Amino acid sequence: MKKISLLSSLLLLTSICVHGSEQQHTFQQRTTCVSSNINCWPTQEEWHELNNLVNGNLVSVVPPGKACYSGKDFNKNTCRTYQKGFLSDLHRESYIGTMQNINWETCGEEGGCLLNSLFPSLPQFFGKCSQGALPRYALNSTSEQEIATVIGFAQRHGIAFNIKNSGHDFLGRSTSPDSITIWTHPLQKIEFHTSFQPQDCQDVPPQKAFTFGGGVKWFDAYRAADEHNVTVVGGAQAGVGVAGGWLGGGGHSMLTPAFGLGVDHVLQYKVILASGELVTVNKCHYPDLFWALRGGGGGTFGVVTEVTMRVHPKINLQAIGVELFITVPGAQKLLMLEFARHSERWAEEGWGGYFYYYGTGIKFLYGNPLLSKEEAEISMKPFLDFVNSKPWTYLKKRIETGTSDGFYEFFINIMHPNAEMVGYGARIASRLIPRSHFATNETIEQLIDKFIEGTKLTRPGSFFVPTQILATTSLREQDKDGETSVQPLFRSSVWHVIYTGGWIQGMPEFIKRRTSIKVSQAADPIRDITPNGGAYFNEADILEPKWRQSFWGDDNYDRLVIIKQKYDPNNFFNCWKCIGWDESMAIKDKKYRCYQY
């Protein structure tokens, strides 16, 4: 049987229903050099010379799992350390050659050096180990000059280029085969400002802020904020980088309904451009680039070496967790309908959080920094009354409420222990659900029917992962002056729905391909009822149809392209479905040859 690749599906999808700005803005195509081409690939002497120029900080990337495979690189102690942390996002982000999801370490059927996702301690003596989709070299340095040197080298030799922070990228933008990577992990600066004013911005009042280096993760940022009795708006995973793709795509958070997106808090960046120039970017310096960086996508306009973000006072967070195992047919839909009826009101009140739909049950965790304990109880009472009125429906029911003294306490004790799984293959598809779908009982029922229809496609053959509804949109905090380049629908949506499928190492290739295609199709029912709708750039389908409109909206996309052409005219910083990408690159550019599923 002929294999169905995602690339063939991509070309089919993009040849249909393409209109408007979907056909515009073609960049000059680069020719990417691969290691098998001796006519363009640098010699060992040239790599050695580059290493000297960057003071020995050029690293040959070796898959960390190689220490667990038989051969000359087998190392019992190194392997054991890697095995112990294989399923930890904090551990995985500490390696240059590890992504959070294993499918981005592989290249089609070239399987990388993976461990078993369920039992990482299992021996791999008879497995095959290869470079997969990992880069050949990476820069492990804190020097901005050395970063600029590597950028210049990659451009001269036509080598594919990546920027890797923590590897939390569902669309595989942190790595590519036969490439060179800037690993921002060493950039660990954390500085608290009691009175920060962006450079040369005299009209901006000084305020409390943090400056974070390009490699700082949210675990450390939250801890630093707690030490200074302030709150930062950040990601849900401890190992996610502050200044990487999370922020570049907008940066949603449990605190977003109350305080806005991550990019709403940015005061200033330091960025290395394709020219190698280090620039300070704020509303007064490079204002067009400042707008683009706040939502236009990571890995697109330059290497962010640091970011400064305003903060909020320390909060008391009212929290609720609900877990239900449902035994009665049809009860799942009734519960979803009731949940949806309250969702818009909750968003307006500042509730944010995460809802997980398992087919046989639900689990959700919500928090609110704006309400008192009494107000939070009143807010949640109608929904909890509904749940408690049907005790015969649930085999297991757990409802917990509480108040956390600061976000860090809540994150460490509640969110971090329940973080999403890593160390397995994952494909996702998503959709933003506008508030108009929560207007009447009829529109709510239509939404829930379509939502459930999609979930039926993601379960068969997939490693068991829930469908998610994220209450992390910015319904209260509007961007009325258009100061950010985030998809505007993020400001008028109540839900961010994510369909997920997964697999573990060793699953047959046909299951991986089928899972990937089914996940993409799972979002079609809610795409159908949200025409001209949107999806979140950081958590989206790699086959997202009409992706320019979905990720940014036509007006934002057109403006972003103009800025991209100004600061990166040769499209050096390019990544899958980022600004400057087009469908022909999926076939012609060897950087993308691993996007098979």
PDB file of C-alpha atoms in Angstrom, residues 185-403:
ATOM      1  CA  HIS A 185      19.784  27.661  27.416  1.00  0.00           C
ATOM      2  CA  PRO A 186      23.030  29.256  28.751  1.00  0.00           C
ATOM      3  CA  LEU A 187      21.417  32.728  28.776  1.00  0.00           C
ATOM      4  CA  GLN A 188      20.256  32.561  32.401  1.00  0.00           C
ATOM      5  CA  LYS A 189      20.138  36.217  33.422  1.00  0.00           C
ATOM      6  CA  ILE A 190      17.395  37.094  35.933  1.00  0.00           C
ATOM      7  CA  GLU A 191      17.304  40.711  37.098  1.00  0.00           C
ATOM      8  CA  PHE A 192      14.556  42.436  39.066  1.00  0.00           C
ATOM      9  CA  HIS A 193      13.947  46.153  38.501  1.00  0.00           C
ATOM     10  CA  THR A 194      12.090  48.274  41.014  1.00  0.00           C
ATOM     11  CA  SER A 195      11.789  51.065  38.453  1.00  0.00           C
ATOM     12  CA  PHE A 196      12.331  50.032  34.816  1.00  0.00           C
ATOM     13  CA  GLN A 197      11.902  52.362  31.874  1.00  0.00           C
ATOM     14  CA  PRO A 198      12.501  51.167  28.300  1.00  0.00           C
ATOM     15  CA  GLN A 199      15.537  52.723  26.663  1.00  0.00           C
ATOM     16  CA  ASP A 200      14.851  56.280  25.438  1.00  0.00           C
ATOM     17  CA  CYS A 201      11.114  55.969  26.193  1.00  0.00           C
ATOM     18  CA  GLN A 202      10.598  59.011  28.380  1.00  0.00           C
ATOM     19  CA  ASP A 203       6.808  58.831  28.022  1.00  0.00           C
ATOM     20  CA  VAL A 204       6.644  55.346  29.554  1.00  0.00           C
ATOM     21  CA  PRO A 205       6.295  55.512  33.350  1.00  0.00           C
ATOM     22  CA  PRO A 206       8.945  53.523  35.254  1.00  0.00           C
ATOM     23  CA  GLN A 207       7.550  50.340  36.761  1.00  0.00           C
ATOM     24  CA  LYS A 208       8.533  47.091  38.415  1.00  0.00           C
ATOM     25  CA  ALA A 209       9.796  44.520  35.936  1.00  0.00           C
ATOM     26  CA  PHE A 210      12.011  41.490  35.383  1.00  0.00           C
ATOM     27  CA  THR A 211      14.668  41.016  32.731  1.00  0.00           C
ATOM     28  CA  PHE A 212      15.013  37.374  31.735  1.00  0.00           C
ATOM     29  CA  GLY A 213      17.802  35.900  29.637  1.00  0.00           C
ATOM     30  CA  GLY A 214      16.872  33.975  26.511  1.00  0.00           C
ATOM     31  CA  GLY A 215      17.309  30.606  28.248  1.00  0.00           C
ATOM     32  CA  VAL A 216      15.444  31.162  31.525  1.00  0.00           C
ATOM     33  CA  LYS A 217      12.592  28.717  32.152  1.00  0.00           C
ATOM     34  CA  TRP A 218       9.338  29.519  33.919  1.00  0.00           C
ATOM     35  CA  PHE A 219      10.204  27.362  36.923  1.00  0.00           C
ATOM     36  CA  ASP A 220      13.039  29.751  37.783  1.00  0.00           C
ATOM     37  CA  ALA A 221      11.112  32.865  36.751  1.00  0.00           C
ATOM     38  CA  TYR A 222       8.205  32.028  39.068  1.00  0.00           C
ATOM     39  CA  ARG A 223      10.576  31.384  41.947  1.00  0.00           C
ATOM     40  CA  ALA A 224      12.365  34.699  41.390  1.00  0.00           C
ATOM     41  CA  ALA A 225       9.053  36.559  41.235  1.00  0.00           C
ATOM     42  CA  ASP A 226       7.937  34.994  44.499  1.00  0.00           C
ATOM     43  CA  GLU A 227      11.183  36.050  46.179  1.00  0.00           C
ATOM     44  CA  HIS A 228      10.406  39.665  45.220  1.00  0.00           C
ATOM     45  CA  ASN A 229       6.704  39.440  46.164  1.00  0.00           C
ATOM     46  CA  VAL A 230       5.444  39.993  42.628  1.00  0.00           C
ATOM     47  CA  THR A 231       3.623  37.946  39.988  1.00  0.00           C
ATOM     48  CA  VAL A 232       4.666  37.253  36.400  1.00  0.00           C
ATOM     49  CA  VAL A 233       2.303  35.955  33.719  1.00  0.00           C
ATOM     50  CA  GLY A 234       3.838  32.771  32.335  1.00  0.00           C
ATOM     51  CA  GLY A 235       3.426  29.267  30.993  1.00  0.00           C
ATOM     52  CA  ALA A 236       1.937  26.101  32.453  1.00  0.00           C
ATOM     53  CA  GLN A 237       5.048  23.916  32.131  1.00  0.00           C
ATOM     54  CA  ALA A 238       8.030  24.387  34.438  1.00  0.00           C
ATOM     55  CA  GLY A 239      10.546  23.760  31.666  1.00  0.00           C
ATOM     56  CA  VAL A 240       9.039  26.097  29.067  1.00  0.00           C
ATOM     57  CA  GLY A 241      11.341  28.988  28.219  1.00  0.00           C
ATOM     58  CA  VAL A 242      10.284  32.537  29.026  1.00  0.00           C
ATOM     59  CA  ALA A 243      11.690  34.260  25.953  1.00  0.00           C
ATOM     60  CA  GLY A 244      11.333  31.548  23.312  1.00  0.00           C
ATOM     61  CA  GLY A 245       8.418  30.377  21.218  1.00  0.00           C
ATOM     62  CA  TRP A 246       5.976  30.671  24.120  1.00  0.00           C
ATOM     63  CA  LEU A 247       6.359  34.449  24.163  1.00  0.00           C
ATOM     64  CA  GLY A 248       6.892  34.814  20.420  1.00  0.00           C
ATOM     65  CA  GLY A 249       3.509  33.265  19.681  1.00  0.00           C
ATOM     66  CA  GLY A 250       1.658  35.331  22.281  1.00  0.00           C
ATOM     67  CA  GLY A 251       2.118  33.386  25.496  1.00  0.00           C
ATOM     68  CA  HIS A 252      -1.121  32.240  27.123  1.00  0.00           C
ATOM     69  CA  SER A 253      -1.408  31.436  30.811  1.00  0.00           C
ATOM     70  CA  MET A 254      -3.864  30.497  33.530  1.00  0.00           C
ATOM     71  CA  LEU A 255      -3.539  34.174  34.493  1.00  0.00           C
ATOM     72  CA  THR A 256      -4.311  35.471  30.984  1.00  0.00           C
ATOM     73  CA  PRO A 257      -8.079  35.928  31.544  1.00  0.00           C
ATOM     74  CA  ALA A 258      -7.246  38.207  34.478  1.00  0.00           C
ATOM     75  CA  PHE A 259      -4.072  39.964  33.310  1.00  0.00           C
ATOM     76  CA  GLY A 260      -3.641  39.393  29.565  1.00  0.00           C
ATOM     77  CA  LEU A 261      -1.162  37.489  27.417  1.00  0.00           C
ATOM     78  CA  GLY A 262       2.559  37.249  27.954  1.00  0.00           C
ATOM     79  CA  VAL A 263       3.252  39.668  25.106  1.00  0.00           C
ATOM     80  CA  ASP A 264       1.001  42.260  26.740  1.00  0.00           C
ATOM     81  CA  HIS A 265       3.626  42.496  29.485  1.00  0.00           C
ATOM     82  CA  VAL A 266       6.747  42.930  27.344  1.00  0.00           C
ATOM     83  CA  LEU A 267       8.522  46.266  27.730  1.00  0.00           C
ATOM     84  CA  GLN A 268      11.733  45.565  25.845  1.00  0.00           C
ATOM     85  CA  TYR A 269      13.731  42.948  23.923  1.00  0.00           C
ATOM     86  CA  LYS A 270      17.341  42.491  22.963  1.00  0.00           C
ATOM     87  CA  VAL A 271      17.559  40.738  19.608  1.00  0.00           C
ATOM     88  CA  ILE A 272      20.268  39.628  17.196  1.00  0.00           C
ATOM     89  CA  LEU A 273      19.106  40.178  13.625  1.00  0.00           C
ATOM     90  CA  ALA A 274      20.022  38.236  10.482  1.00  0.00           C
ATOM     91  CA  SER A 275      22.615  40.937   9.792  1.00  0.00           C
ATOM     92  CA  GLY A 276      24.351  39.990  13.045  1.00  0.00           C
ATOM     93  CA  GLU A 277      23.461  43.317  14.649  1.00  0.00           C
ATOM     94  CA  LEU A 278      22.371  43.343  18.298  1.00  0.00           C
ATOM     95  CA  VAL A 279      19.463  45.752  18.741  1.00  0.00           C
ATOM     96  CA  THR A 280      17.364  46.967  21.658  1.00  0.00           C
ATOM     97  CA  VAL A 281      13.701  46.793  20.676  1.00  0.00           C
ATOM     98  CA  ASN A 282      10.840  48.615  22.396  1.00  0.00           C
ATOM     99  CA  LYS A 283       8.027  51.019  21.511  1.00  0.00           C
ATOM    100  CA  CYS A 284      10.598  53.767  20.887  1.00  0.00           C
ATOM    101  CA  HIS A 285      13.374  51.744  19.193  1.00  0.00           C
ATOM    102  CA  TYR A 286      12.318  49.645  16.186  1.00  0.00           C
ATOM    103  CA  PRO A 287       8.593  49.975  17.018  1.00  0.00           C
ATOM    104  CA  ASP A 288       7.589  47.901  13.983  1.00  0.00           C
ATOM    105  CA  LEU A 289       9.823  45.040  15.094  1.00  0.00           C
ATOM    106  CA  PHE A 290       8.536  45.435  18.656  1.00  0.00           C
ATOM    107  CA  TRP A 291       5.012  44.887  17.357  1.00  0.00           C
ATOM    108  CA  ALA A 292       6.082  41.885  15.267  1.00  0.00           C
ATOM    109  CA  LEU A 293       7.950  40.159  18.078  1.00  0.00           C
ATOM    110  CA  ARG A 294       4.855  40.302  20.278  1.00  0.00           C
ATOM    111  CA  GLY A 295       2.871  37.578  18.555  1.00  0.00           C
ATOM    112  CA  GLY A 296       4.490  37.157  15.141  1.00  0.00           C
ATOM    113  CA  GLY A 297       6.090  33.871  16.144  1.00  0.00           C
ATOM    114  CA  GLY A 298       9.366  32.637  17.558  1.00  0.00           C
ATOM    115  CA  GLY A 299      12.340  31.798  15.349  1.00  0.00           C
ATOM    116  CA  THR A 300      11.227  34.291  12.714  1.00  0.00           C
ATOM    117  CA  PHE A 301      12.735  37.744  13.196  1.00  0.00           C
ATOM    118  CA  GLY A 302      15.927  37.129  15.156  1.00  0.00           C
ATOM    119  CA  VAL A 303      17.494  35.523  18.208  1.00  0.00           C
ATOM    120  CA  VAL A 304      16.018  36.983  21.399  1.00  0.00           C
ATOM    121  CA  THR A 305      18.799  37.125  23.989  1.00  0.00           C
ATOM    122  CA  GLU A 306      16.744  38.797  26.701  1.00  0.00           C
ATOM    123  CA  VAL A 307      13.300  40.193  27.404  1.00  0.00           C
ATOM    124  CA  THR A 308      12.005  42.603  30.040  1.00  0.00           C
ATOM    125  CA  MET A 309       8.440  42.121  31.300  1.00  0.00           C
ATOM    126  CA  ARG A 310       6.304  44.159  33.667  1.00  0.00           C
ATOM    127  CA  VAL A 311       4.919  42.395  36.729  1.00  0.00           C
ATOM    128  CA  HIS A 312       1.869  42.437  39.002  1.00  0.00           C
ATOM    129  CA  PRO A 313       1.696  42.533  42.794  1.00  0.00           C
ATOM    130  CA  LYS A 314       1.737  39.201  44.584  1.00  0.00           C
ATOM    131  CA  ILE A 315      -1.684  37.561  44.369  1.00  0.00           C
ATOM    132  CA  ASN A 316      -3.928  35.273  46.350  1.00  0.00           C
ATOM    133  CA  LEU A 317      -5.186  32.662  43.905  1.00  0.00           C
ATOM    134  CA  GLN A 318      -8.591  31.073  44.413  1.00  0.00           C
ATOM    135  CA  ALA A 319      -8.469  27.595  42.895  1.00  0.00           C
ATOM    136  CA  ILE A 320     -10.841  24.745  42.160  1.00  0.00           C
ATOM    137  CA  GLY A 321     -10.169  21.235  40.914  1.00  0.00           C
ATOM    138  CA  VAL A 322     -12.891  18.852  39.743  1.00  0.00           C
ATOM    139  CA  GLU A 323     -12.493  15.233  38.632  1.00  0.00           C
ATOM    140  CA  LEU A 324     -15.422  13.081  37.518  1.00  0.00           C
ATOM    141  CA  PHE A 325     -15.548   9.541  36.182  1.00  0.00           C
ATOM    142  CA  ILE A 326     -18.820   9.216  34.277  1.00  0.00           C
ATOM    143  CA  THR A 327     -20.731   5.936  34.031  1.00  0.00           C
ATOM    144  CA  VAL A 328     -24.100   6.891  32.528  1.00  0.00           C
ATOM    145  CA  PRO A 329     -24.381   7.178  28.710  1.00  0.00           C
ATOM    146  CA  GLY A 330     -25.226  10.711  27.653  1.00  0.00           C
ATOM    147  CA  ALA A 331     -24.128  12.266  30.929  1.00  0.00           C
ATOM    148  CA  GLN A 332     -20.886  13.459  29.360  1.00  0.00           C
ATOM    149  CA  LYS A 333     -22.753  15.743  26.979  1.00  0.00           C
ATOM    150  CA  LEU A 334     -25.014  17.103  29.731  1.00  0.00           C
ATOM    151  CA  LEU A 335     -21.965  17.954  31.805  1.00  0.00           C
ATOM    152  CA  MET A 336     -20.245  19.622  28.850  1.00  0.00           C
ATOM    153  CA  LEU A 337     -23.333  21.699  28.100  1.00  0.00           C
ATOM    154  CA  GLU A 338     -23.472  22.950  31.678  1.00  0.00           C
ATOM    155  CA  PHE A 339     -19.744  23.673  31.676  1.00  0.00           C
ATOM    156  CA  ALA A 340     -20.087  25.680  28.455  1.00  0.00           C
ATOM    157  CA  ARG A 341     -23.022  27.712  29.792  1.00  0.00           C
ATOM    158  CA  HIS A 342     -20.815  29.188  32.511  1.00  0.00           C
ATOM    159  CA  SER A 343     -17.586  29.537  30.513  1.00  0.00           C
ATOM    160  CA  GLU A 344     -18.074  33.051  29.139  1.00  0.00           C
ATOM    161  CA  ARG A 345     -19.048  34.399  32.551  1.00  0.00           C
ATOM    162  CA  TRP A 346     -16.065  32.714  34.170  1.00  0.00           C
ATOM    163  CA  ALA A 347     -13.736  34.269  31.593  1.00  0.00           C
ATOM    164  CA  GLU A 348     -15.162  37.725  32.282  1.00  0.00           C
ATOM    165  CA  GLU A 349     -14.641  37.191  36.010  1.00  0.00           C
ATOM    166  CA  GLY A 350     -10.977  36.265  35.516  1.00  0.00           C
ATOM    167  CA  TRP A 351     -11.094  32.468  35.818  1.00  0.00           C
ATOM    168  CA  GLY A 352      -8.424  30.680  33.810  1.00  0.00           C
ATOM    169  CA  GLY A 353      -7.304  27.103  33.599  1.00  0.00           C
ATOM    170  CA  TYR A 354      -7.339  23.734  31.931  1.00  0.00           C
ATOM    171  CA  PHE A 355     -10.134  21.255  31.183  1.00  0.00           C
ATOM    172  CA  TYR A 356      -9.415  17.659  30.132  1.00  0.00           C
ATOM    173  CA  TYR A 357     -11.970  15.475  28.358  1.00  0.00           C
ATOM    174  CA  TYR A 358     -11.252  11.736  28.495  1.00  0.00           C
ATOM    175  CA  GLY A 359     -14.401  10.286  26.967  1.00  0.00           C
ATOM    176  CA  THR A 360     -15.165   8.436  30.209  1.00  0.00           C
ATOM    177  CA  GLY A 361     -14.669  11.446  32.427  1.00  0.00           C
ATOM    178  CA  ILE A 362     -13.455  14.981  32.842  1.00  0.00           C
ATOM    179  CA  LYS A 363     -10.943  16.825  34.946  1.00  0.00           C
ATOM    180  CA  PHE A 364     -10.383  20.536  35.250  1.00  0.00           C
ATOM    181  CA  LEU A 365      -8.251  22.936  37.229  1.00  0.00           C
ATOM    182  CA  TYR A 366      -9.168  26.626  37.364  1.00  0.00           C
ATOM    183  CA  GLY A 367      -7.720  29.605  39.201  1.00  0.00           C
ATOM    184  CA  ASN A 368      -8.723  33.232  39.741  1.00  0.00           C
ATOM    185  CA  PRO A 369      -6.529  36.034  41.170  1.00  0.00           C
ATOM    186  CA  LEU A 370      -9.281  38.672  41.103  1.00  0.00           C
ATOM    187  CA  LEU A 371     -11.964  37.204  43.366  1.00  0.00           C
ATOM    188  CA  SER A 372     -12.079  36.724  47.111  1.00  0.00           C
ATOM    189  CA  LYS A 373     -12.724  33.283  48.571  1.00  0.00           C
ATOM    190  CA  GLU A 374     -16.391  34.121  49.085  1.00  0.00           C
ATOM    191  CA  GLU A 375     -16.778  35.555  45.575  1.00  0.00           C
ATOM    192  CA  ALA A 376     -15.111  32.485  44.061  1.00  0.00           C
ATOM    193  CA  GLU A 377     -17.511  30.181  45.897  1.00  0.00           C
ATOM    194  CA  ILE A 378     -20.510  32.174  44.642  1.00  0.00           C
ATOM    195  CA  SER A 379     -19.122  32.116  41.094  1.00  0.00           C
ATOM    196  CA  MET A 380     -18.682  28.336  40.991  1.00  0.00           C
ATOM    197  CA  LYS A 381     -21.821  27.422  42.967  1.00  0.00           C
ATOM    198  CA  PRO A 382     -24.256  27.019  40.013  1.00  0.00           C
ATOM    199  CA  PHE A 383     -21.974  24.558  38.244  1.00  0.00           C
ATOM    200  CA  LEU A 384     -21.166  22.602  41.401  1.00  0.00           C
ATOM    201  CA  ASP A 385     -24.866  22.473  42.290  1.00  0.00           C
ATOM    202  CA  PHE A 386     -25.483  20.872  38.896  1.00  0.00           C
ATOM    203  CA  VAL A 387     -22.738  18.304  39.495  1.00  0.00           C
ATOM    204  CA  ASN A 388     -23.954  17.501  43.013  1.00  0.00           C
ATOM    205  CA  SER A 389     -27.547  17.118  41.855  1.00  0.00           C
ATOM    206  CA  LYS A 390     -26.657  13.999  39.863  1.00  0.00           C
ATOM    207  CA  PRO A 391     -24.783  11.668  42.240  1.00  0.00           C
ATOM    208  CA  TRP A 392     -25.948   8.592  40.306  1.00  0.00           C
ATOM    209  CA  THR A 393     -23.998   9.744  37.253  1.00  0.00           C
ATOM    210  CA  TYR A 394     -20.484   9.466  38.626  1.00  0.00           C
ATOM    211  CA  LEU A 395     -18.541   6.430  39.772  1.00  0.00           C
ATOM    212  CA  LYS A 396     -15.897   8.732  41.203  1.00  0.00           C
ATOM    213  CA  LYS A 397     -16.235  12.383  42.098  1.00  0.00           C
ATOM    214  CA  ARG A 398     -13.647  14.710  43.563  1.00  0.00           C
ATOM    215  CA  ILE A 399     -14.044  18.443  44.117  1.00  0.00           C
ATOM    216  CA  GLU A 400     -11.372  20.484  45.864  1.00  0.00           C
ATOM    217  CA  THR A 401     -11.113  24.230  46.463  1.00  0.00           C
ATOM    218  CA  GLY A 402      -8.505  26.364  48.149  1.00  0.00           C
ATOM    219  CA  THR A 403      -6.539  29.603  48.295  1.00  0.00           C
TER     220      THR A 403
END
